[in-house]
C-alpha positions as semicolon CSV with decimal commas, in nm:
position;residue;x (nm);y (nm);z (nm)
1;M;0,010;0,002;0,004
2;N;0,158;0,327;-0,107
3;A;0,156;0,658;0,131
4;P;-0,139;0,819;-0,044
5;S;-0,350;0,517;0,008
6;L;-0,248;0,475;0,358
7;I;-0,338;0,836;0,437
8;A;-0,679;0,789;0,268
9;V;-0,765;0,489;0,474
10;V;-0,647;0,671;0,806
11;A;-0,864;0,971;0,709
12;T;-1,162;0,746;0,652
13;L;-1,121;0,579;0,991
14;L;-1,089;0,924;1,165
15;A;-1,409;1,054;0,983
16;H;-1,598;0,738;1,054
17;P;-1,491;0,580;1,390
18;V;-1,587;0,234;1,468
19;S;-1,905;0,253;1,666
20;A;-1,920;0,104;2,041
21;G;-2,041;-0,238;2,071
22;P;-2,282;-0,413;2,300
23;W;-2,040;-0,483;2,601
24;E;-2,007;-0,229;2,875
25;A;-1,759;-0,235;3,171
26;S;-1,825;-0,024;3,475
27;V;-1,653;0,092;3,799
28;F;-1,809;0,267;4,096
29;T;-1,810;0,356;4,443
30;G;-2,043;0,502;4,691
31;V;-2,195;0,561;5,027
32;Q;-2,357;0,245;5,200
33;N;-2,572;0,210;5,490
34;S;-2,754;-0,089;5,663
35;G;-3,050;-0,115;5,880
36;S;-3,062;-0,304;6,211
37;S;-3,105;-0,695;6,202
38;S;-3,099;-0,975;6,459
39;V;-2,787;-1,211;6,512
40;S;-2,846;-1,561;6,643
41;G;-2,618;-1,859;6,700
42;K;-2,418;-2,093;6,941
43;G;-2,084;-2,045;7,083
44;P;-1,817;-2,278;7,201
45;G;-1,799;-2,414;7,547
46;G;-1,976;-2,229;7,798
47;V;-2,097;-1,946;7,576
48;G;-2,409;-2,146;7,457
49;A;-2,679;-2,008;7,254
50;F;-2,706;-1,616;7,199
51;F;-2,931;-1,380;7,029
52;F;-2,927;-0,980;6,985
53;S;-3,029;-0,709;6,770
54;T;-2,781;-0,471;6,643
55;D;-2,701;-0,178;6,366
56;W;-2,417;-0,220;6,124
57;D;-2,116;0,006;6,085
58;M;-2,059;0,006;5,708
59;G;-1,706;0,149;5,742
60;S;-1,407;-0,058;5,636
61;L;-1,195;-0,228;5,880
62;D;-0,876;-0,216;5,661
63;G;-0,921;0,129;5,506
64;M;-1,067;0,023;5,160
65;D;-1,376;0,185;5,069
66;Y;-1,689;0,034;4,940
67;L;-1,624;-0,060;4,574
68;G;-1,797;-0,227;4,267
69;V;-1,736;-0,330;3,914
70;R;-1,993;-0,445;3,673
71;A;-1,985;-0,617;3,330
72;I;-2,290;-0,574;3,091
73;Y;-2,402;-0,727;2,774
74;W;-2,680;-0,529;2,590
75;V;-2,904;-0,785;2,422
76;D;-3,076;-0,501;2,252
77;A;-3,123;-0,119;2,265
78;R;-3,342;-0,162;2,594
79;N;-3,249;-0,476;2,762
80;G;-2,924;-0,612;2,904
81;L;-2,770;-0,878;3,115
82;A;-2,488;-0,793;3,372
83;L;-2,268;-0,924;3,644
84;T;-2,209;-0,699;3,936
85;L;-1,944;-0,754;4,202
86;T;-1,927;-0,547;4,521
87;R;-1,679;-0,532;4,817
88;S;-1,834;-0,401;5,154
89;T;-1,772;-0,431;5,528
90;A;-2,011;-0,447;5,828
91;V;-1,943;-0,447;6,201
92;A;-2,202;-0,491;6,461
93;T;-2,224;-0,162;6,650
94;A;-2,442;-0,308;6,950
95;T;-2,284;-0,448;7,269
96;P;-2,333;-0,812;7,202
97;V;-2,461;-1,053;7,462
98;A;-2,250;-1,198;7,733
99;G;-1,979;-1,449;7,571
100;V;-1,994;-1,269;7,236
101;S;-1,756;-0,967;7,214
102;D;-1,760;-0,892;6,843
103;V;-1,927;-0,980;6,514
104;S;-1,803;-0,834;6,178
105;F;-1,818;-0,913;5,793
106;D;-1,506;-0,762;5,670
107;G;-1,436;-0,765;5,284
108;T;-1,763;-0,912;5,186
109;L;-1,772;-0,981;4,810
110;T;-2,119;-1,004;4,668
111;L;-2,174;-1,130;4,316
112;T;-2,501;-1,112;4,144
113;A;-2,627;-1,183;3,783
114;D;-2,865;-0,918;3,690
115;A;-3,149;-0,825;3,430
116;L;-3,142;-0,457;3,315
117;H;-3,393;-0,258;3,138
118;R;-3,330;0,113;3,027
119;W;-3,511;0,392;2,846
120;N;-3,419;0,645;2,585
121;A;-3,140;0,422;2,447
122;N;-3,040;0,658;2,171
123;G;-3,047;0,965;2,424
124;R;-2,764;1,125;2,621
125;L;-2,954;1,058;2,959
126;K;-3,072;0,691;2,986
127;P;-3,259;0,586;3,305
128;Y;-3,239;0,232;3,402
129;I;-3,346;-0,041;3,652
130;G;-3,214;-0,366;3,742
131;L;-3,289;-0,693;3,958
132;G;-3,036;-0,959;4,042
133;L;-2,974;-1,290;4,241
134;G;-2,644;-1,430;4,353
135;I;-2,415;-1,485;4,626
136;A;-2,232;-1,334;4,919
137;M;-1,887;-1,428;5,023
138;P;-1,808;-1,278;5,360
139;D;-1,477;-1,273;5,536
140;A;-1,652;-1,324;5,881
141;R;-1,512;-1,276;6,233
142;V;-1,670;-1,366;6,538
143;T;-1,492;-1,293;6,883
144;F;-1,587;-1,460;7,197
145;A;-1,538;-1,351;7,555
146;T;-1,312;-1,642;7,606
147;G;-1,065;-1,488;7,344
148;E;-1,131;-1,751;7,097
149;I;-1,171;-1,597;6,736
150;E;-1,369;-1,778;6,467
151;R;-1,309;-1,675;6,094
152;P;-1,564;-1,923;5,908
153;D;-1,553;-1,950;5,529
154;A;-1,916;-1,912;5,401
155;T;-2,133;-1,832;5,110
156;G;-2,469;-1,673;5,162
157;F;-2,775;-1,600;4,916
158;A;-2,783;-1,239;4,808
159;A;-3,050;-1,031;4,606
160;A;-3,007;-0,685;4,460
161;A;-3,227;-0,410;4,301
162;T;-3,092;-0,100;4,126
163;A;-3,237;0,225;3,983
164;G;-3,031;0,498;3,824
165;A;-2,949;0,678;3,522
166;S;-2,651;0,705;3,286
167;Y;-2,536;1,028;3,108
168;K;-2,326;0,991;2,782
169;L;-2,007;1,170;2,779
170;D;-1,885;1,053;2,442
171;A;-1,935;0,769;2,212
172;R;-1,788;0,516;2,454
173;T;-1,787;0,649;2,784
174;S;-2,069;0,762;3,024
175;A;-2,106;0,864;3,400
176;F;-2,362;0,724;3,617
177;A;-2,544;0,755;3,946
178;E;-2,772;0,481;4,107
179;L;-2,950;0,363;4,408
180;H;-2,842;0,003;4,493
181;L;-3,042;-0,202;4,732
182;S;-2,913;-0,543;4,852
183;H;-3,007;-0,820;5,077
184;A;-2,782;-1,099;5,205
185;R;-2,852;-1,404;5,433
186;Y;-2,559;-1,548;5,619
187;D;-2,581;-1,906;5,793
188;L;-2,230;-1,968;5,924
189;D;-2,080;-2,294;6,071
190;L;-1,807;-2,233;6,326
191;S;-1,499;-2,475;6,357
192;S;-1,583;-2,503;6,739
193;G;-1,929;-2,675;6,631
194;G;-2,114;-2,347;6,694
195;S;-2,322;-2,151;6,447
196;L;-2,416;-1,785;6,353
197;K;-2,704;-1,670;6,147
198;T;-2,811;-1,311;6,038
199;D;-2,991;-1,127;5,733
200;M;-2,846;-0,793;5,637
201;T;-3,036;-0,545;5,404
202;S;-2,825;-0,241;5,287
203;T;-2,884;0,073;5,081
204;A;-2,601;0,232;4,862
205;I;-2,581;0,548;4,652
206;N;-2,337;0,473;4,384
207;V;-2,159;0,697;4,135
208;G;-1,941;0,561;3,849
209;L;-1,795;0,552;3,505
210;S;-1,861;0,307;3,205
211;Y;-1,694;0,220;2,903
212;R;-1,857;0,062;2,615
213;F;-1,673;-0,158;2,358
């Protein structure tokens, strides 16, 4: 290919850039809050059965903020399928019952498969909603008054609902804000033979960026 032909090809590509495809990758962060819930279970030795109600502090124990990533495939102009992964932390704020001194879920990873629907697909501002089901994988820590610390590995059921809007910045990039509701159920088996059960419902206001390719 001679130089004039190469220049002509480059000029054509610049004048008619390749359009973005149906895939979209997003990264987001936000402010998360959780309501109160009950915690029940059975501890080792003389701790026995326990039950208490608590609020949850959603601040991170290790300095990492609430974060999330999402991969979307738009089946058509209005409907899409997504995988959403978030990392969050919850620490019981109530003074636990005798025998239990601390309960926390640090670095919980929640993965959901979501169905999305959006409006005004060809416009700059696109409202959307989504529903998802999946799993929650907490890094749980239960500290007993005896000094014994349990860190059980567990996987719980998770569900999520999302409502938001994205704003097109250019052909491939958009910014978005959304309200993200999630619910997780934990049923942990402790190595000491004990157990711990709780349900947690949280609300997050997320902001993020998406790139379409």
